CSV table of C-alpha atoms in Angstrom, one decimal:
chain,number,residue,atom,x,y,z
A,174,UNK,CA,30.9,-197.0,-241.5
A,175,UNK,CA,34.0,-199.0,-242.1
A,176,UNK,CA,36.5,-198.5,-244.7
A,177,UNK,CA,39.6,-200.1,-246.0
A,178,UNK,CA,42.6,-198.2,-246.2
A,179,UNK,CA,44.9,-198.1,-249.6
A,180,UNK,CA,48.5,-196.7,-250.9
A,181,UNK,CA,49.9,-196.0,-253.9
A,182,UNK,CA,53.8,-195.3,-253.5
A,183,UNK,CA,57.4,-196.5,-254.4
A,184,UNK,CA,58.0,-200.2,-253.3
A,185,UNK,CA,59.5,-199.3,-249.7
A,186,UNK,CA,56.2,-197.3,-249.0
A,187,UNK,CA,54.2,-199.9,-250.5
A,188,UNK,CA,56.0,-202.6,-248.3
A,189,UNK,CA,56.1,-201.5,-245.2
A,190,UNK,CA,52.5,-200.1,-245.3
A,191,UNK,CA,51.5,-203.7,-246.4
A,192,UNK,CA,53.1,-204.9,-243.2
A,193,UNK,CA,50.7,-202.4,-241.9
A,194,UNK,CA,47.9,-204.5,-242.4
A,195,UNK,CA,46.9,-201.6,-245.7
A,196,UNK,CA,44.7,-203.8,-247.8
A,197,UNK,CA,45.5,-202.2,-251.1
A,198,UNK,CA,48.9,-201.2,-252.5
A,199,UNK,CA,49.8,-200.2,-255.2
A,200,UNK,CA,53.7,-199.4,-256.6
A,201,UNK,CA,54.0,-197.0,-259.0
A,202,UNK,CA,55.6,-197.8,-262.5
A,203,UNK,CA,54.2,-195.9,-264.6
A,204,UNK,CA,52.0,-192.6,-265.0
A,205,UNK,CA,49.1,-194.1,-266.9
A,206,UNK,CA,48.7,-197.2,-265.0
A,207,UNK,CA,49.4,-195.2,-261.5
A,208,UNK,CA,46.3,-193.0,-262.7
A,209,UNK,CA,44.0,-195.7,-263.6
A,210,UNK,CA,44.3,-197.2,-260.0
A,211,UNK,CA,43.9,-193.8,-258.7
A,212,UNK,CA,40.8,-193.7,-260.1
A,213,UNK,CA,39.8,-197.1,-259.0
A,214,UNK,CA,40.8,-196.3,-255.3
A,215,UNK,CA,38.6,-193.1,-255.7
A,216,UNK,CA,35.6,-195.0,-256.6
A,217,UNK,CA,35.6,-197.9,-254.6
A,218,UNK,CA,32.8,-197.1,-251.9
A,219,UNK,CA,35.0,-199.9,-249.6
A,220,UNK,CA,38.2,-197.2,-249.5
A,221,UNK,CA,38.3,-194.6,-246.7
A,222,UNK,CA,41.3,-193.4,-247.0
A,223,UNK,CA,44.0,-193.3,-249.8
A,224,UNK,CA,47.7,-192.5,-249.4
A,225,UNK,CA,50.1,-191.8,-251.8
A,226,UNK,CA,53.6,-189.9,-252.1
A,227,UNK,CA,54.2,-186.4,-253.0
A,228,UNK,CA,56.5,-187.1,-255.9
A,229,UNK,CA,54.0,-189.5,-257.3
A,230,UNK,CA,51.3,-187.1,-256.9
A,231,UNK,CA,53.2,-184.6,-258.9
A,232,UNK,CA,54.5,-186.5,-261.3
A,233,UNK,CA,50.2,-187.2,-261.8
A,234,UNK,CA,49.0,-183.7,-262.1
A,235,UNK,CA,47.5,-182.5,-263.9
A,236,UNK,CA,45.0,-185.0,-263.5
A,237,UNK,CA,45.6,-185.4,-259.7
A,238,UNK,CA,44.4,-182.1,-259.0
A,239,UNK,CA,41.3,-182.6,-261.3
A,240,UNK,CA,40.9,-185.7,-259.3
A,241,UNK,CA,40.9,-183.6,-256.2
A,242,UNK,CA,38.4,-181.0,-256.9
A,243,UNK,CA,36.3,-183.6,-258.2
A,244,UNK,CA,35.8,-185.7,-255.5
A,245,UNK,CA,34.0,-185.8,-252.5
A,246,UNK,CA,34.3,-186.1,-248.9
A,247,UNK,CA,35.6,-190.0,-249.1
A,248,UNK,CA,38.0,-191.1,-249.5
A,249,UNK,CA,40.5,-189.0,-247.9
A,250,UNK,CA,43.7,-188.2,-250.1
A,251,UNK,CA,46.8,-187.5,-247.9
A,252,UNK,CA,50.0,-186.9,-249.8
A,253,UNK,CA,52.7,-188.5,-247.8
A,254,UNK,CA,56.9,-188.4,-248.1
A,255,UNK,CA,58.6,-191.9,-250.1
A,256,UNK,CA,61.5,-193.1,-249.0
A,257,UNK,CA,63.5,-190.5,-249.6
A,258,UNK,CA,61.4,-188.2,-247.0
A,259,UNK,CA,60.7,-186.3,-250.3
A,260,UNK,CA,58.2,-183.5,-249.4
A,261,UNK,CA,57.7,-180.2,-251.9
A,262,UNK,CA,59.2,-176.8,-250.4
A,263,UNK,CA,55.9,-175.1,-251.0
A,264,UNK,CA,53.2,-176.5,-248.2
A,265,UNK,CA,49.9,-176.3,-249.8
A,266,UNK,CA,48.4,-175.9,-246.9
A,267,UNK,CA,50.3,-172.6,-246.4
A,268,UNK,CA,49.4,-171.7,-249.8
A,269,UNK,CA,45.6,-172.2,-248.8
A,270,UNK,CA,46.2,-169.8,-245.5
A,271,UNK,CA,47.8,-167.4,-247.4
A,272,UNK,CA,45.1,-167.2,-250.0
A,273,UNK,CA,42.2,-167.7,-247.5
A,274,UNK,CA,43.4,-165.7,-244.2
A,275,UNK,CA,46.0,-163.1,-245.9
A,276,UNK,CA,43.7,-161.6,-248.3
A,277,UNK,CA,41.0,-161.5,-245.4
A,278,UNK,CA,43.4,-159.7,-243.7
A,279,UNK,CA,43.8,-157.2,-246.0
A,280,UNK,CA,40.4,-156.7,-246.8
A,281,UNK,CA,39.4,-156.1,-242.7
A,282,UNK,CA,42.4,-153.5,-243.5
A,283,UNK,CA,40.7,-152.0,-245.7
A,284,UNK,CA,37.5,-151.5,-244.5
A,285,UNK,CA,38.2,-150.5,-241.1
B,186,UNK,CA,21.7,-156.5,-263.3
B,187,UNK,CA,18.4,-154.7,-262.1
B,188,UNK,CA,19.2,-152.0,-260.3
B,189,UNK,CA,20.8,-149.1,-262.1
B,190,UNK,CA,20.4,-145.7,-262.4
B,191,UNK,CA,17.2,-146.2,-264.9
B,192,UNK,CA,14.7,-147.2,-262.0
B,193,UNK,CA,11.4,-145.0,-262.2
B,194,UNK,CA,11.5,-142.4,-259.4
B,195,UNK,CA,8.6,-142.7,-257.6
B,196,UNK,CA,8.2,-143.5,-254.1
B,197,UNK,CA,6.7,-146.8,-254.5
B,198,UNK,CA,10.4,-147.9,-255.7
B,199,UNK,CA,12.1,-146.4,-253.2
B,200,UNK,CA,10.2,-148.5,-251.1
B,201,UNK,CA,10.6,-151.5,-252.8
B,202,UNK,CA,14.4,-150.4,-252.7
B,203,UNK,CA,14.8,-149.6,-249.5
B,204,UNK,CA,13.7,-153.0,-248.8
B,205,UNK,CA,16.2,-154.8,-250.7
B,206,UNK,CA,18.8,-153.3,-248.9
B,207,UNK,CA,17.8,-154.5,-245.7
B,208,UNK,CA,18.0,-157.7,-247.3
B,209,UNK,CA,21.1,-157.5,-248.7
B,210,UNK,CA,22.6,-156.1,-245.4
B,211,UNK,CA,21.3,-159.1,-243.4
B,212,UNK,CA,22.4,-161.6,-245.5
B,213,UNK,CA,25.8,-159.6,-245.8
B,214,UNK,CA,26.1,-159.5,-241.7
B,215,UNK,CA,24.9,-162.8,-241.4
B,216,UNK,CA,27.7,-164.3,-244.0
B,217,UNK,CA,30.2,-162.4,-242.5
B,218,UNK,CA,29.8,-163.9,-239.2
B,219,UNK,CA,30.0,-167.3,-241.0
B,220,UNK,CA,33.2,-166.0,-242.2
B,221,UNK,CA,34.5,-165.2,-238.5
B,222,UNK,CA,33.7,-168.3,-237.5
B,223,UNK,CA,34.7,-170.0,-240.5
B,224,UNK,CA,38.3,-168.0,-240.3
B,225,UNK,CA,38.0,-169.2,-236.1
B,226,UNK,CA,36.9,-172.8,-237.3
B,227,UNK,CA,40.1,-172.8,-239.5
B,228,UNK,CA,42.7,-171.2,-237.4
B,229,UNK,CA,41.9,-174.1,-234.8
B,230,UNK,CA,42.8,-177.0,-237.1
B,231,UNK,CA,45.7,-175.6,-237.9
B,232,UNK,CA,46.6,-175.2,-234.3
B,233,UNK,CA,46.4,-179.0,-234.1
B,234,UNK,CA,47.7,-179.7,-237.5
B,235,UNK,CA,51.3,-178.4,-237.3
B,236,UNK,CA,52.1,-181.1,-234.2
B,237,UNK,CA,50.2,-184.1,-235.9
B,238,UNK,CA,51.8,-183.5,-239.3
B,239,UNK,CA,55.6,-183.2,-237.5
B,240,UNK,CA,54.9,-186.2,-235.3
B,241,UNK,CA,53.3,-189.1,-238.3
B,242,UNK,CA,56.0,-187.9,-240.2
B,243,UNK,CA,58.9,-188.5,-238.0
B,244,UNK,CA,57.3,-192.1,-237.4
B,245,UNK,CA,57.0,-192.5,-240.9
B,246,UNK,CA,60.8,-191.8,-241.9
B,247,UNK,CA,61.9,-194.4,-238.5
B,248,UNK,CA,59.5,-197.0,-240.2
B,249,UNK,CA,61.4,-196.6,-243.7
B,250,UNK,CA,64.9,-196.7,-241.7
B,251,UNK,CA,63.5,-199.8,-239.9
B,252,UNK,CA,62.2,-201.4,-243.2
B,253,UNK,CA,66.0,-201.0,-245.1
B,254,UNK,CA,67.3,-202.3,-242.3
B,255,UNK,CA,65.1,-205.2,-242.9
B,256,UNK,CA,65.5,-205.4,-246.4
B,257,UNK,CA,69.4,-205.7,-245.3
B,258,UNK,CA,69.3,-208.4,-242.8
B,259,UNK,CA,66.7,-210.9,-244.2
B,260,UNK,CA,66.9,-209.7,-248.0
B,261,UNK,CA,64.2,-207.9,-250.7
B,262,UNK,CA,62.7,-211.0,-251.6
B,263,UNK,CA,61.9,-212.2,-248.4
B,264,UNK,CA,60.5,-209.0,-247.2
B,265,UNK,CA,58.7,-208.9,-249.9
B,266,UNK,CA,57.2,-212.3,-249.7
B,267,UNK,CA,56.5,-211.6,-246.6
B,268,UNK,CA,54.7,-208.2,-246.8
B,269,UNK,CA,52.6,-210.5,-249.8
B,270,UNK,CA,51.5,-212.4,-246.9
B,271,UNK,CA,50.7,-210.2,-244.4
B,272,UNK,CA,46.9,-210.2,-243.3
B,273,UNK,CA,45.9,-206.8,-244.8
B,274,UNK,CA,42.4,-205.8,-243.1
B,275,UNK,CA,43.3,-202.8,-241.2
B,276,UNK,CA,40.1,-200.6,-241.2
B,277,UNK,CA,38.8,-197.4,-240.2
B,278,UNK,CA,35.6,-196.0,-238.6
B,279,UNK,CA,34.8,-193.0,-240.4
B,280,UNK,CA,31.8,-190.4,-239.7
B,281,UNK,CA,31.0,-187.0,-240.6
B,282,UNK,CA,30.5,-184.0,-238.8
B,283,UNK,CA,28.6,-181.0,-240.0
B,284,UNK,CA,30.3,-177.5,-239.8
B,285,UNK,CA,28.4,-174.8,-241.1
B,286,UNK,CA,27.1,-176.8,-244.5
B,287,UNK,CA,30.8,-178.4,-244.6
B,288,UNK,CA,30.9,-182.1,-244.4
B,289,UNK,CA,34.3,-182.7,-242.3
B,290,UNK,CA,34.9,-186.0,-241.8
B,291,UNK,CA,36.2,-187.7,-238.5
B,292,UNK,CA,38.1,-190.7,-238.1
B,293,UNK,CA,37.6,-192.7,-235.1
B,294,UNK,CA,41.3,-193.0,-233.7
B,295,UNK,CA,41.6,-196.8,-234.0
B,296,UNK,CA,44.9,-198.5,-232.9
B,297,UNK,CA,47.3,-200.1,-236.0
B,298,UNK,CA,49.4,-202.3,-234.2
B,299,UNK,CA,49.4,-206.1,-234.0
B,300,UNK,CA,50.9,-208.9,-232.4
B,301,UNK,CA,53.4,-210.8,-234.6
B,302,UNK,CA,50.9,-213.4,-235.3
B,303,UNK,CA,48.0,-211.6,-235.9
B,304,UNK,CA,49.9,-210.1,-239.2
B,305,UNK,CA,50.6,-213.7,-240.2
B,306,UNK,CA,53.6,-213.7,-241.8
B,307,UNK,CA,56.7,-215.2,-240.8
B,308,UNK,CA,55.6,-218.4,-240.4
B,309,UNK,CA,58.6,-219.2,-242.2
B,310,UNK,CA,60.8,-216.9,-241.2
B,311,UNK,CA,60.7,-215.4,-238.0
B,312,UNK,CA,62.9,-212.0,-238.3
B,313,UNK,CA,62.9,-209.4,-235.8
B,314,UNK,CA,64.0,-206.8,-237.8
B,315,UNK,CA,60.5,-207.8,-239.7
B,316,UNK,CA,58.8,-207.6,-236.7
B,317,UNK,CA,59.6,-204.3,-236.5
B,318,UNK,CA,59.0,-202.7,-239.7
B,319,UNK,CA,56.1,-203.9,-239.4
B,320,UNK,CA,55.2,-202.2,-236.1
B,321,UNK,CA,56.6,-199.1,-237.1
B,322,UNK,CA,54.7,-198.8,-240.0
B,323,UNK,CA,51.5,-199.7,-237.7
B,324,UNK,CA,52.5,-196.7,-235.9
B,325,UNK,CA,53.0,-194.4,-238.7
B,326,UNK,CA,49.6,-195.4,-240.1
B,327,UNK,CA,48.2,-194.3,-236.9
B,328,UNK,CA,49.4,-191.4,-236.4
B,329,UNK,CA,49.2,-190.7,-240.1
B,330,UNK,CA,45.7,-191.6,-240.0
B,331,UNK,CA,45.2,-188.7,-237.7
B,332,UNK,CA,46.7,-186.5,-239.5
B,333,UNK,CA,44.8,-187.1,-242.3
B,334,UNK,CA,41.7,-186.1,-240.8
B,335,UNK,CA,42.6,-182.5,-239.5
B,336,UNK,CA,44.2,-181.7,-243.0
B,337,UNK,CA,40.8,-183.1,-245.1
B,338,UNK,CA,39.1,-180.6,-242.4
B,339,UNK,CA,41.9,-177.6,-242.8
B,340,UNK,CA,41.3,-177.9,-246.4
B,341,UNK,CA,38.0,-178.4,-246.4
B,342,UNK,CA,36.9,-175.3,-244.4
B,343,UNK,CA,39.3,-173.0,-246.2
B,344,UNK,CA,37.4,-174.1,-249.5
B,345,UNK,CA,34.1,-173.1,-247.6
B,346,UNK,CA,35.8,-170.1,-246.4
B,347,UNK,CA,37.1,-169.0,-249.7
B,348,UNK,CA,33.4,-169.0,-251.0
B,349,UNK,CA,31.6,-167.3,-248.4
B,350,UNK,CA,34.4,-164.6,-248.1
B,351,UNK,CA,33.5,-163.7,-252.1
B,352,UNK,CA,30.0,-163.2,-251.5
B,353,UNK,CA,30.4,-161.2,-248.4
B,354,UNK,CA,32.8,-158.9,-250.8
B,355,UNK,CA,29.8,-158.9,-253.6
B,356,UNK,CA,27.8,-157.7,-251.4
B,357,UNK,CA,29.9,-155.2,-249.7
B,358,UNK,CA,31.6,-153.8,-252.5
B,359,UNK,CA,29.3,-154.2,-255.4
B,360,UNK,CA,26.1,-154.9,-254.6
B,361,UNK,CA,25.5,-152.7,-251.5
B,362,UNK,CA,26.9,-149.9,-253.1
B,363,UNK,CA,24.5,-149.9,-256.1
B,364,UNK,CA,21.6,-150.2,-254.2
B,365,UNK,CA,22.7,-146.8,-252.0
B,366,UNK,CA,23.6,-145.6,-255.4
B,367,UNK,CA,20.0,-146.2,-256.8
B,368,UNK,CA,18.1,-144.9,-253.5
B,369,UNK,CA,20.5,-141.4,-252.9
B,370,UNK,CA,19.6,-141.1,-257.3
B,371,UNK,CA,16.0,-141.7,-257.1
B,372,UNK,CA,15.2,-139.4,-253.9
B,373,UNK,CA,17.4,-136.6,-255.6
B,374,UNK,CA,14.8,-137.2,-258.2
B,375,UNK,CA,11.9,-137.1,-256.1
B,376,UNK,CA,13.1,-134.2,-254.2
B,377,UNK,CA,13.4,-132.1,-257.8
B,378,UNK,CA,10.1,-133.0,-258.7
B,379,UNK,CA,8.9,-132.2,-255.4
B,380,UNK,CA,10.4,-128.4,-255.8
B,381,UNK,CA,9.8,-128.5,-259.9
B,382,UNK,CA,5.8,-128.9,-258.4
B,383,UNK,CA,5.9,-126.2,-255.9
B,384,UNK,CA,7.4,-123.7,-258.1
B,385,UNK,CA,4.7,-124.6,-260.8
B,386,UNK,CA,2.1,-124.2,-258.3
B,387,UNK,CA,3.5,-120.8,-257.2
B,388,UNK,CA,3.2,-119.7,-261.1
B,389,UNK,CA,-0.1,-121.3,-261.4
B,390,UNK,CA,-1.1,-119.4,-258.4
B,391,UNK,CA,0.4,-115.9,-259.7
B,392,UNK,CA,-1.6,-116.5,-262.7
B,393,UNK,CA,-5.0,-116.9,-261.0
B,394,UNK,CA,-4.3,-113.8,-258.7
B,395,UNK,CA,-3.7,-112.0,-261.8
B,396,UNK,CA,-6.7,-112.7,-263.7
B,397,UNK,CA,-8.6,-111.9,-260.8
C,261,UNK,CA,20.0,-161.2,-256.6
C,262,UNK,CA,17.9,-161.0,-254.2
C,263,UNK,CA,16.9,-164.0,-254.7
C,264,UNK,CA,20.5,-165.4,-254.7
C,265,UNK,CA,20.5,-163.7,-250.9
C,266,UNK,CA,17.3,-165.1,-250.0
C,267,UNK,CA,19.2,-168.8,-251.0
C,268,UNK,CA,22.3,-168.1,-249.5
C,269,UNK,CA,20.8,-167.2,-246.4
C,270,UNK,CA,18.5,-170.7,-246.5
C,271,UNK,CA,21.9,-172.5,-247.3
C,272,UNK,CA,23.5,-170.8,-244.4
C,273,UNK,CA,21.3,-173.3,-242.0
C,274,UNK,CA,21.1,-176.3,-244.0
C,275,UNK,CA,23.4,-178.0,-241.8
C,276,UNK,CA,21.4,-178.0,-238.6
C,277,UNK,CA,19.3,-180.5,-237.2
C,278,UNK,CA,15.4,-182.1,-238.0
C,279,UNK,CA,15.1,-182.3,-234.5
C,280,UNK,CA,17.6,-182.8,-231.5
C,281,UNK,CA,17.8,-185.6,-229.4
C,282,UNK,CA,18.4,-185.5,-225.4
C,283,UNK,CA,21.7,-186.6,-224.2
C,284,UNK,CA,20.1,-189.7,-222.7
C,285,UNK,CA,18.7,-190.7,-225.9
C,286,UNK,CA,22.1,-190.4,-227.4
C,287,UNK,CA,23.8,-191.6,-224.9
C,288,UNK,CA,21.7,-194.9,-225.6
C,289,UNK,CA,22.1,-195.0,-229.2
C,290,UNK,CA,24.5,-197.3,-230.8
C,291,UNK,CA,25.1,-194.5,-233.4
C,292,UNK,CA,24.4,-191.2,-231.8
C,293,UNK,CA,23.7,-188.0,-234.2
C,294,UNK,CA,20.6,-186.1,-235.7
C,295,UNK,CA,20.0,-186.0,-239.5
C,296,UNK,CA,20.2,-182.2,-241.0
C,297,UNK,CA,17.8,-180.4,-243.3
C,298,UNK,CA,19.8,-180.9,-246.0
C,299,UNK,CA,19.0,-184.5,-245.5
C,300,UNK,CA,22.8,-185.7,-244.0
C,301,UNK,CA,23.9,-187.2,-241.2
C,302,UNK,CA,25.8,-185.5,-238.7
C,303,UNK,CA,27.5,-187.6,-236.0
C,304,UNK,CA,28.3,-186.7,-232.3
C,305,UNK,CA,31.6,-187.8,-230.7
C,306,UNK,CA,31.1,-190.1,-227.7
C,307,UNK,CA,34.0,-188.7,-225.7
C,308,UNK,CA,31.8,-185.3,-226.2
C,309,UNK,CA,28.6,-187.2,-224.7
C,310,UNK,CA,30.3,-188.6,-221.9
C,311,UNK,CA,32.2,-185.6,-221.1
C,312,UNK,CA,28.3,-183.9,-221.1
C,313,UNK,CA,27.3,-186.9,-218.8
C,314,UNK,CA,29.7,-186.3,-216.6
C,315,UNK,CA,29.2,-182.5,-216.4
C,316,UNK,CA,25.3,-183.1,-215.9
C,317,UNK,CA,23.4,-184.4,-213.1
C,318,UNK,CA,21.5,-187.8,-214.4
C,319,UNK,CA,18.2,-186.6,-213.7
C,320,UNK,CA,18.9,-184.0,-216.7
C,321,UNK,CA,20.1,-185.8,-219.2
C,322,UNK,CA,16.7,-186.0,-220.5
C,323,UNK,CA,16.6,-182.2,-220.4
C,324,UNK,CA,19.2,-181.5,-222.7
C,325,UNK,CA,18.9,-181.2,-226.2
C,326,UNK,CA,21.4,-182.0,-228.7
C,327,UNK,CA,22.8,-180.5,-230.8
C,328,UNK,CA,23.6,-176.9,-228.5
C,329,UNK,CA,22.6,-174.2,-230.8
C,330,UNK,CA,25.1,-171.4,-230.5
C,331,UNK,CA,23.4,-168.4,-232.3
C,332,UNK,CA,24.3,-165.4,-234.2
C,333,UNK,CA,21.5,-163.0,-234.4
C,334,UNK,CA,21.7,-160.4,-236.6
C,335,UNK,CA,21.3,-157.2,-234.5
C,336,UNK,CA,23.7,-158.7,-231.6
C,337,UNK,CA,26.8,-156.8,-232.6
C,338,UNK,CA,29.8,-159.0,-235.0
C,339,UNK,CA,30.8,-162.0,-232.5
C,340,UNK,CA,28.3,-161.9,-230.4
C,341,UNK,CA,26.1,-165.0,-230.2
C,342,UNK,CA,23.1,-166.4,-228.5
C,343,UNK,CA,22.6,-169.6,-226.5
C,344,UNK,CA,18.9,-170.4,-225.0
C,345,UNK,CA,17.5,-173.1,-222.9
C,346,UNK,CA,18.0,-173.7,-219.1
C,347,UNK,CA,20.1,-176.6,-219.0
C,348,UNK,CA,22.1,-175.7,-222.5
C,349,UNK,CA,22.9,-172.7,-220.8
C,350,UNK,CA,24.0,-174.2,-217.5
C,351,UNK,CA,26.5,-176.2,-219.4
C,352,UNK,CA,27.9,-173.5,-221.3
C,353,UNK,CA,28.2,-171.4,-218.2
C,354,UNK,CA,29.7,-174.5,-216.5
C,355,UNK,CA,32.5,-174.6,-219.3
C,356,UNK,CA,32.7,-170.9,-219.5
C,357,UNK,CA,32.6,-170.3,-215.5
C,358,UNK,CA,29.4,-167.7,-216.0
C,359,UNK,CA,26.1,-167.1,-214.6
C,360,UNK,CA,23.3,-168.2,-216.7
C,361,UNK,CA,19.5,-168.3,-216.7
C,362,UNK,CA,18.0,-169.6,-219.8
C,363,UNK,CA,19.4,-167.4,-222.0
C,364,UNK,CA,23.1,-166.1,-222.3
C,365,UNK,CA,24.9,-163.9,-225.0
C,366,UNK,CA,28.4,-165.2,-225.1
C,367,UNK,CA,31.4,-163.8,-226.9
C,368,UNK,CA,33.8,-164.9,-229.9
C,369,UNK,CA,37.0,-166.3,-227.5
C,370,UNK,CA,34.1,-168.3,-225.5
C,371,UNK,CA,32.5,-169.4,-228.8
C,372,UNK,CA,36.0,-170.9,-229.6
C,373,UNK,CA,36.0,-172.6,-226.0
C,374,UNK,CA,33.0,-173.4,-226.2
C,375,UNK,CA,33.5,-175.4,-229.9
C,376,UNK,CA,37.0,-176.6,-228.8
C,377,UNK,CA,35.2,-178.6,-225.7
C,378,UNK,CA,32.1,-179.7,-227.9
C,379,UNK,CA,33.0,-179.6,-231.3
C,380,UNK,CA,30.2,-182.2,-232.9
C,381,UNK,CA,27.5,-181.3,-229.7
C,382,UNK,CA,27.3,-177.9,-231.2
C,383,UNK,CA,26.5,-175.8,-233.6
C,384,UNK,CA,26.0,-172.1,-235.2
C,385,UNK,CA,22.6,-171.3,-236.5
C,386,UNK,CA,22.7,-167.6,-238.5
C,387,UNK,CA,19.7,-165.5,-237.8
């Protein structure tokens, strides 16, 4: 299947990911109206993949995380840095491994 | 739950018992393997993760340097205008692959970049510093694309992961336990009645002798 | 709860296929994959097929079945899996560099080979 690709991020982001060839962008303003097209994006069959920045996804939750868990395989969310090459200190990836593979760890530890 | 320490002693549910055990120890080996290969499934995507994340976003900061440079040379407006009328139809092929009941999707690597006129801007303007946010950001999309799969799958089979690790501890630590609980309770039982009867025999037997 | 087992354990194989199709036939098709028993769609990479193509005489294509069912049996010791079939063990042992003959028990670091080199023309069955 083939999808369109979309962005939600500050107006550099937006731009250049335009040039791109992205067919939807969105820049955000504010947190209501940034939501709303989230949601869009989400539901529109036609989107594949959606990219938005990590400041702009937390300035969403908590409804961005809702969003997550709600949704299904498509589209793919990937946070990505703005401008600024803003990225949060905590990965949440790393959080994931830490909850998934550390406390496996310690359980094998304590079994065996 | 079921199983407590009320079961009737009798053989029959020692049996039955017995039985249920077995179950729960298959299904308890059997998810734990998922889990090994779950936890191998996992540790691989991350093995390719850490060098796609670094690399889309190195590209993606050198396309923001190359866009402010542009919105130096040939002004915000114009870029602007310009990004406005850029053809914007870049597509992916997207699949899905099935990993033990996970759906992980997979992206079909598909290449971003364009000549300058197939972006059709710039019919006005014809700005190389343009030119080349645009192909950087092509890049970064790419590479970002990729990415994007491997993290949907990291994140994916560490939810599956999470789940099937739970069960494999319910059954381990709670409901394993009870059951072995249940069956060392019930045959204690059995094995009381069992000497309860003999002795009663022996005194019914004393008593005939004696009347005799 | 036991019944919660007995689903678990059905849910543990939803993912594999209604039936496989050879590597010719997928090969061929202009959307290669097999449906699963849960009724989805699971796709095999084409870089995977023709990597098996290249690996396997043509006059076997038709002789291998796709998916390859790697198989964890539950008496064959934690990591230890199963894989059965003439040719789908010939490959294996052709990635792995072992002897094979129809059946072969392989272990958890050549599981991991074995996925890295065919991750979407495998995949685990729990029995």
């Amino acid at each position: 299947m083939s999808y369109r690709i979309a962005v939600i991020g500050d107006l550099s982001t937006s731009t250049g990911m335009a040039l791109a060839g992205v067919s939807y962008t969105h820049v955000h303003k504010s947190r209501e109206e940034t939501l709303e097209k989230l949601r869009k994006f989400l539901e529109d069959e036609s989107i594949g993949l959606v990219l938005l920045t990590y400041r702009i996804a937390e300035e969403l939750e908590p409804e961005f995380g809702q969003l997550m868990r709600g949704k299904g395989m498509l589209p793919v969310v990937l946070k990505i840095p703005d401008k600024t090459g803003y990225m949060p200190s905590i990965d949440e990836l790393s959080e994931v491994i830490r909850r998934t593979v550390g406390t496996e760890v310690t359980i094998k530890g304590e079994m065996r | 739950m079921a199983t407590n320490l009320t079961a009737p002693p009798t053989r029959m549910e020692l049996i039955k018992l017995k039985r249920r055990i077995d179950l729960a120890q298959r299904g308890h080996d059997l998810l734990r393997e998922k889990m090994d290969a779950l936890v191998m499934e996992f540790f691989d995507v991350l093995r390719r993760i850490q060098d796609s994340k670094r690399v889309a976003i190195e590209q993606l900061h050198k396309a923001h340097q190359a866009l402010s440079e542009c919105f130096a040379e040939i002004g915000t407006i114009e870029t602007l205008e310009s990004a406005r009328e850029t053809i914007r139809d870049a597509r992916l092929e997207i699949s899905s692959r099935h990993v033990m009941g996970i759906s992980v999707p997979m992206i079909e690597d598909v290449e971003m970049k364009r000549d300058a006129l197939a972006r059709g801007y710039g019919l006005h303007t014809t700005s190389s510093a343009l030119d080349e946010s645009a192909r950087e950001f092509e890049l970064a999309l790419k590479l970002l694309i990729r990415y994007a799969e491997l993290e949907a799958s990291a994140f994916a089979i560490a939810k599956e992961l999470e789940k099937t690790r739970r069960r494999v501890n319910a059954l381990e630590y709670i409901l394993i336990p009870r059951l072995e609980r249940t069956i060392k309770f019930i045959s204690m039982r059995l094995d009381e009645m069992e000497r309860e009867n003999f002795t009663r025999l022996k005194r019914i037997k004393a008593i005939l002798e004696e009347r005799r | 709860m036991d019944r919660l087992i007995k689903l678990e354990l059905g849910r543990l194989n939803a993912h594999l296929p209604r039936n496989r199709v050879s590597l010719r036939e997928a090969l061929a098709s202009p959307n290669p994959g097999v449906n699963t028993l849960d009724g989805s769609r699971h796709v095999f990479k084409r870089e995977e097929l023709r990597f098996l193509a290249g690996l396997l005489p043509e006059d076997r294509w038709d002789e291998l079945r796709l998916p390859i069912l790697i198989s964890f049996e539950h008496g064959l010791g934690r990591g230890a899996a199963k894989i059965k079939g003439n040719v789908e063990t010939w490959i294996a042992g052709k990635i792995l560099g072992k002897e094979a003959d129809g059946e072969m028990v392989i272990y958890r670091p050549e599981v991991l080979l074995l996925r890295r080199k065919l991750p979407t023309t495998t995949q685990y069955v729990f029995r």
